[in-house]
Amino acid sequence: MLAKWLGGVLLIGLLVYAGWNIYSVQTSPKEGTEEGMKAPDFTLDTLAGKSSSLSDYKGKKVLLNFWATWCKPCRMEMPDMQELQKEYPDIAVVAVNFTSSEKNIQAVKSFAETYQLTFPILIDKSGINGDFNVLSYPTSYILDEKGTIQHIRVGTMTKKEMKEKLDLK
C-alpha cells in the first residue's frame, strides 16, 4: 500500500516537473538578435576600464547602441542619447564602440569627452557587433526589462523616436 502511494506521488511529481519545463520553454523567448528574441549576453570592458555585461541591466529598459567615432550619423544622435539618459536615469543607455575600426582608444576617449557622455561606453575589440549582425552604424536595439529585443533601428534616432521606442512619456 505504501509503495503504491509513494509511486503515485512520484508519478505526479514527475508530471508536474515535465509540465513546468514545457511551459517555461514555450514562454521564454529564444536567444538571438531579432525582434522578440532575448538578446545574447556579452561582457566587455568600459572606457573607464571596468567590466560590464548586458545582463547587468536586467530589470531596466535598455537602448543598446552600436557606433563608431568616424560615423557622422553617430555624432548626430549621441547628444540625444545623453539627454535621454539624463532625463530618464531609470533606463540604461549602453553604447558599444566598434573599437577595432578606430585609430586608437584615445580617439574614443576624446569623443566621449567632447560630447560629455556619462553613459557606459563599451570597448568592442572582439566583434560583438558581428554577433548582433551590425552592418551599418549606428544600429540600436531596444530591450525590455527582461532583455527581449523590442525594436531594431539601423540609422540615427532622434530623442523623440528613442522615447517612443522605449515607451517613455
PDB file of C-alpha atoms in Angstrom:
ATOM      1  CA  MET A   1       0.000   0.000   0.000  1.00  0.00           C
ATOM      2  CA  LEU A   2       2.769   2.447   0.935  1.00  0.00           C
ATOM      3  CA  ALA A   3       4.698   1.548  -2.231  1.00  0.00           C
ATOM      4  CA  LYS A   4       1.653   2.359  -4.405  1.00  0.00           C
ATOM      5  CA  TRP A   5       1.150   5.666  -2.586  1.00  0.00           C
ATOM      6  CA  LEU A   6       4.830   6.660  -2.973  1.00  0.00           C
ATOM      7  CA  GLY A   7       4.760   5.594  -6.622  1.00  0.00           C
ATOM      8  CA  GLY A   8       1.669   7.749  -7.218  1.00  0.00           C
ATOM      9  CA  VAL A   9       3.259  10.770  -5.533  1.00  0.00           C
ATOM     10  CA  LEU A  10       6.447  10.269  -7.553  1.00  0.00           C
ATOM     11  CA  LEU A  11       4.476   9.981 -10.797  1.00  0.00           C
ATOM     12  CA  ILE A  12       2.515  13.164 -10.041  1.00  0.00           C
ATOM     13  CA  GLY A  13       5.759  14.967  -9.182  1.00  0.00           C
ATOM     14  CA  LEU A  14       7.350  13.907 -12.475  1.00  0.00           C
ATOM     15  CA  LEU A  15       4.297  15.031 -14.449  1.00  0.00           C
ATOM     16  CA  VAL A  16       4.317  18.454 -12.741  1.00  0.00           C
ATOM     17  CA  TYR A  17       8.068  18.793 -13.397  1.00  0.00           C
ATOM     18  CA  ALA A  18       7.662  17.854 -17.082  1.00  0.00           C
ATOM     19  CA  GLY A  19       4.731  20.246 -17.471  1.00  0.00           C
ATOM     20  CA  TRP A  20       6.674  23.104 -15.899  1.00  0.00           C
ATOM     21  CA  ASN A  21       9.632  22.515 -18.228  1.00  0.00           C
ATOM     22  CA  ILE A  22       7.384  22.522 -21.302  1.00  0.00           C
ATOM     23  CA  TYR A  23       5.646  25.700 -20.087  1.00  0.00           C
ATOM     24  CA  SER A  24       8.883  27.566 -19.342  1.00  0.00           C
ATOM     25  CA  VAL A  25      10.409  26.674 -22.724  1.00  0.00           C
ATOM     26  CA  GLN A  26       7.318  27.915 -24.541  1.00  0.00           C
ATOM     27  CA  THR A  27       7.068  31.176 -22.570  1.00  0.00           C
ATOM     28  CA  SER A  28      10.773  32.094 -22.582  1.00  0.00           C
ATOM     29  CA  PRO A  29      11.894  33.867 -25.737  1.00  0.00           C
ATOM     30  CA  LYS A  30      14.586  32.165 -27.754  1.00  0.00           C
ATOM     31  CA  GLU A  31      18.009  33.850 -27.667  1.00  0.00           C
ATOM     32  CA  GLY A  32      19.009  35.710 -30.799  1.00  0.00           C
ATOM     33  CA  THR A  33      19.300  39.099 -32.463  1.00  0.00           C
ATOM     34  CA  GLU A  34      15.842  39.518 -33.976  1.00  0.00           C
ATOM     35  CA  GLU A  35      12.825  41.308 -32.558  1.00  0.00           C
ATOM     36  CA  GLY A  36      11.041  39.151 -29.985  1.00  0.00           C
ATOM     37  CA  MET A  37      14.215  37.253 -29.078  1.00  0.00           C
ATOM     38  CA  LYS A  38      16.258  37.511 -25.904  1.00  0.00           C
ATOM     39  CA  ALA A  39      19.420  39.481 -26.671  1.00  0.00           C
ATOM     40  CA  PRO A  40      22.575  37.394 -26.208  1.00  0.00           C
ATOM     41  CA  ASP A  41      24.597  38.366 -23.167  1.00  0.00           C
ATOM     42  CA  PHE A  42      28.146  39.633 -23.562  1.00  0.00           C
ATOM     43  CA  THR A  43      30.834  41.168 -21.371  1.00  0.00           C
ATOM     44  CA  LEU A  44      33.159  43.966 -22.462  1.00  0.00           C
ATOM     45  CA  ASP A  45      35.405  46.491 -20.769  1.00  0.00           C
ATOM     46  CA  THR A  46      34.111  50.029 -20.435  1.00  0.00           C
ATOM     47  CA  LEU A  47      36.026  53.111 -21.487  1.00  0.00           C
ATOM     48  CA  ALA A  48      36.611  53.607 -17.754  1.00  0.00           C
ATOM     49  CA  GLY A  49      38.336  50.198 -17.572  1.00  0.00           C
ATOM     50  CA  LYS A  50      35.624  48.284 -15.731  1.00  0.00           C
ATOM     51  CA  SER A  51      33.917  45.126 -16.933  1.00  0.00           C
ATOM     52  CA  SER A  52      30.258  45.376 -17.955  1.00  0.00           C
ATOM     53  CA  SER A  53      27.770  42.766 -19.148  1.00  0.00           C
ATOM     54  CA  LEU A  54      24.481  43.275 -20.927  1.00  0.00           C
ATOM     55  CA  SER A  55      22.867  41.176 -18.183  1.00  0.00           C
ATOM     56  CA  ASP A  56      23.924  43.856 -15.646  1.00  0.00           C
ATOM     57  CA  TYR A  57      20.996  45.914 -16.946  1.00  0.00           C
ATOM     58  CA  LYS A  58      18.293  43.264 -16.478  1.00  0.00           C
ATOM     59  CA  GLY A  59      15.262  44.896 -14.919  1.00  0.00           C
ATOM     60  CA  LYS A  60      15.761  48.107 -16.933  1.00  0.00           C
ATOM     61  CA  LYS A  61      14.749  49.150 -20.407  1.00  0.00           C
ATOM     62  CA  VAL A  62      17.918  49.364 -22.496  1.00  0.00           C
ATOM     63  CA  LEU A  63      18.938  51.402 -25.514  1.00  0.00           C
ATOM     64  CA  LEU A  64      21.856  49.325 -26.828  1.00  0.00           C
ATOM     65  CA  ASN A  65      23.668  51.384 -29.451  1.00  0.00           C
ATOM     66  CA  PHE A  66      26.480  50.234 -31.758  1.00  0.00           C
ATOM     67  CA  TRP A  67      28.573  53.144 -33.022  1.00  0.00           C
ATOM     68  CA  ALA A  68      31.986  54.474 -34.075  1.00  0.00           C
ATOM     69  CA  THR A  69      33.670  57.884 -33.773  1.00  0.00           C
ATOM     70  CA  TRP A  70      34.118  58.190 -37.550  1.00  0.00           C
ATOM     71  CA  CYS A  71      30.372  57.711 -38.111  1.00  0.00           C
ATOM     72  CA  LYS A  72      28.734  61.088 -38.838  1.00  0.00           C
ATOM     73  CA  PRO A  73      25.189  59.877 -38.041  1.00  0.00           C
ATOM     74  CA  CYS A  74      26.502  58.544 -34.701  1.00  0.00           C
ATOM     75  CA  ARG A  75      27.771  62.035 -33.856  1.00  0.00           C
ATOM     76  CA  MET A  76      24.307  63.387 -34.606  1.00  0.00           C
ATOM     77  CA  GLU A  77      22.457  61.059 -32.214  1.00  0.00           C
ATOM     78  CA  MET A  78      24.915  60.946 -29.288  1.00  0.00           C
ATOM     79  CA  PRO A  79      23.725  64.266 -27.771  1.00  0.00           C
ATOM     80  CA  ASP A  80      20.123  62.959 -27.844  1.00  0.00           C
ATOM     81  CA  MET A  81      21.216  59.727 -26.176  1.00  0.00           C
ATOM     82  CA  GLN A  82      22.982  61.747 -23.461  1.00  0.00           C
ATOM     83  CA  GLU A  83      19.875  63.904 -22.900  1.00  0.00           C
ATOM     84  CA  LEU A  84      17.703  60.796 -22.747  1.00  0.00           C
ATOM     85  CA  GLN A  85      19.960  59.202 -20.115  1.00  0.00           C
ATOM     86  CA  LYS A  86      19.908  62.377 -18.006  1.00  0.00           C
ATOM     87  CA  GLU A  87      16.145  62.769 -18.282  1.00  0.00           C
ATOM     88  CA  TYR A  88      15.392  59.069 -17.626  1.00  0.00           C
ATOM     89  CA  PRO A  89      18.012  57.660 -15.226  1.00  0.00           C
ATOM     90  CA  ASP A  90      15.889  54.528 -14.716  1.00  0.00           C
ATOM     91  CA  ILE A  91      16.642  53.346 -18.275  1.00  0.00           C
ATOM     92  CA  ALA A  92      20.086  52.250 -19.451  1.00  0.00           C
ATOM     93  CA  VAL A  93      21.820  53.734 -22.440  1.00  0.00           C
ATOM     94  CA  VAL A  94      24.698  51.438 -23.380  1.00  0.00           C
ATOM     95  CA  ALA A  95      26.987  52.371 -26.276  1.00  0.00           C
ATOM     96  CA  VAL A  96      29.166  49.664 -27.835  1.00  0.00           C
ATOM     97  CA  ASN A  97      32.047  51.213 -29.761  1.00  0.00           C
ATOM     98  CA  PHE A  98      33.376  49.416 -32.866  1.00  0.00           C
ATOM     99  CA  THR A  99      36.871  49.836 -31.412  1.00  0.00           C
ATOM    100  CA  SER A 100      38.749  47.676 -33.887  1.00  0.00           C
ATOM    101  CA  SER A 101      37.829  50.260 -36.558  1.00  0.00           C
ATOM    102  CA  GLU A 102      39.133  53.226 -34.539  1.00  0.00           C
ATOM    103  CA  LYS A 103      42.544  54.897 -34.871  1.00  0.00           C
ATOM    104  CA  ASN A 104      43.180  54.227 -31.195  1.00  0.00           C
ATOM    105  CA  ILE A 105      41.419  54.155 -27.842  1.00  0.00           C
ATOM    106  CA  GLN A 106      42.288  57.816 -27.281  1.00  0.00           C
ATOM    107  CA  ALA A 107      40.010  58.752 -30.200  1.00  0.00           C
ATOM    108  CA  VAL A 108      37.113  57.117 -28.357  1.00  0.00           C
ATOM    109  CA  LYS A 109      38.020  58.866 -25.090  1.00  0.00           C
ATOM    110  CA  SER A 110      38.246  62.238 -26.847  1.00  0.00           C
ATOM    111  CA  PHE A 111      34.866  61.659 -28.483  1.00  0.00           C
ATOM    112  CA  ALA A 112      33.264  60.837 -25.120  1.00  0.00           C
ATOM    113  CA  GLU A 113      34.804  63.934 -23.531  1.00  0.00           C
ATOM    114  CA  THR A 114      33.760  66.199 -26.418  1.00  0.00           C
ATOM    115  CA  TYR A 115      30.145  65.054 -26.170  1.00  0.00           C
ATOM    116  CA  GLN A 116      30.272  64.835 -22.341  1.00  0.00           C
ATOM    117  CA  LEU A 117      28.910  61.297 -22.396  1.00  0.00           C
ATOM    118  CA  THR A 118      28.114  59.822 -18.996  1.00  0.00           C
ATOM    119  CA  PHE A 119      26.534  56.530 -20.034  1.00  0.00           C
ATOM    120  CA  PRO A 120      28.696  53.387 -20.312  1.00  0.00           C
ATOM    121  CA  ILE A 121      30.820  53.124 -23.434  1.00  0.00           C
ATOM    122  CA  LEU A 122      31.850  49.540 -24.041  1.00  0.00           C
ATOM    123  CA  ILE A 123      35.011  48.764 -25.984  1.00  0.00           C
ATOM    124  CA  ASP A 124      34.377  46.120 -28.628  1.00  0.00           C
ATOM    125  CA  LYS A 125      37.652  44.637 -29.802  1.00  0.00           C
ATOM    126  CA  SER A 126      36.219  41.124 -30.007  1.00  0.00           C
ATOM    127  CA  GLY A 127      33.452  41.545 -32.593  1.00  0.00           C
ATOM    128  CA  ILE A 128      30.256  41.701 -30.528  1.00  0.00           C
ATOM    129  CA  ASN A 129      28.904  43.962 -33.275  1.00  0.00           C
ATOM    130  CA  GLY A 130      29.188  40.998 -35.652  1.00  0.00           C
ATOM    131  CA  ASP A 131      27.329  38.782 -33.186  1.00  0.00           C
ATOM    132  CA  PHE A 132      24.477  41.318 -33.356  1.00  0.00           C
ATOM    133  CA  ASN A 133      24.589  41.404 -37.175  1.00  0.00           C
ATOM    134  CA  VAL A 134      25.514  45.094 -37.206  1.00  0.00           C
ATOM    135  CA  LEU A 135      26.242  46.042 -40.811  1.00  0.00           C
ATOM    136  CA  SER A 136      25.772  49.801 -40.579  1.00  0.00           C
ATOM    137  CA  TYR A 137      26.378  52.457 -37.934  1.00  0.00           C
ATOM    138  CA  PRO A 138      24.614  53.473 -35.851  1.00  0.00           C
ATOM    139  CA  THR A 139      22.436  50.479 -35.089  1.00  0.00           C
ATOM    140  CA  SER A 140      20.325  50.428 -31.945  1.00  0.00           C
ATOM    141  CA  TYR A 141      18.489  47.650 -30.143  1.00  0.00           C
ATOM    142  CA  ILE A 142      15.669  48.492 -27.754  1.00  0.00           C
ATOM    143  CA  LEU A 143      15.388  45.875 -24.995  1.00  0.00           C
ATOM    144  CA  ASP A 144      12.645  45.475 -22.422  1.00  0.00           C
ATOM    145  CA  GLU A 145      13.257  44.811 -18.740  1.00  0.00           C
ATOM    146  CA  LYS A 146      13.695  41.074 -19.422  1.00  0.00           C
ATOM    147  CA  GLY A 147      16.316  41.623 -22.128  1.00  0.00           C
ATOM    148  CA  THR A 148      13.956  40.847 -25.013  1.00  0.00           C
ATOM    149  CA  ILE A 149      14.553  42.810 -28.214  1.00  0.00           C
ATOM    150  CA  GLN A 150      11.532  45.030 -28.844  1.00  0.00           C
ATOM    151  CA  HIS A 151      12.865  47.064 -31.749  1.00  0.00           C
ATOM    152  CA  ILE A 152      15.921  47.269 -34.011  1.00  0.00           C
ATOM    153  CA  ARG A 153      16.818  50.545 -35.685  1.00  0.00           C
ATOM    154  CA  VAL A 154      19.506  50.887 -38.336  1.00  0.00           C
ATOM    155  CA  GLY A 155      20.410  54.556 -38.666  1.00  0.00           C
ATOM    156  CA  THR A 156      20.015  57.563 -36.426  1.00  0.00           C
ATOM    157  CA  MET A 157      17.196  58.127 -33.994  1.00  0.00           C
ATOM    158  CA  THR A 158      16.010  61.399 -32.544  1.00  0.00           C
ATOM    159  CA  LYS A 159      15.342  61.722 -28.848  1.00  0.00           C
ATOM    160  CA  LYS A 160      11.617  61.692 -29.645  1.00  0.00           C
ATOM    161  CA  GLU A 161      11.979  58.386 -31.529  1.00  0.00           C
ATOM    162  CA  MET A 162      14.075  56.920 -28.698  1.00  0.00           C
ATOM    163  CA  LYS A 163      11.376  57.834 -26.185  1.00  0.00           C
ATOM    164  CA  GLU A 164       8.666  56.314 -28.403  1.00  0.00           C
ATOM    165  CA  LYS A 165      10.562  53.054 -28.904  1.00  0.00           C
ATOM    166  CA  LEU A 166      11.360  52.814 -25.181  1.00  0.00           C
ATOM    167  CA  ASP A 167       7.695  53.608 -24.395  1.00  0.00           C
ATOM    168  CA  LEU A 168       8.618  56.618 -22.255  1.00  0.00           C
ATOM    169  CA  LYS A 169       6.292  59.523 -21.530  1.00  0.00           C
TER     170      LYS A 169
END
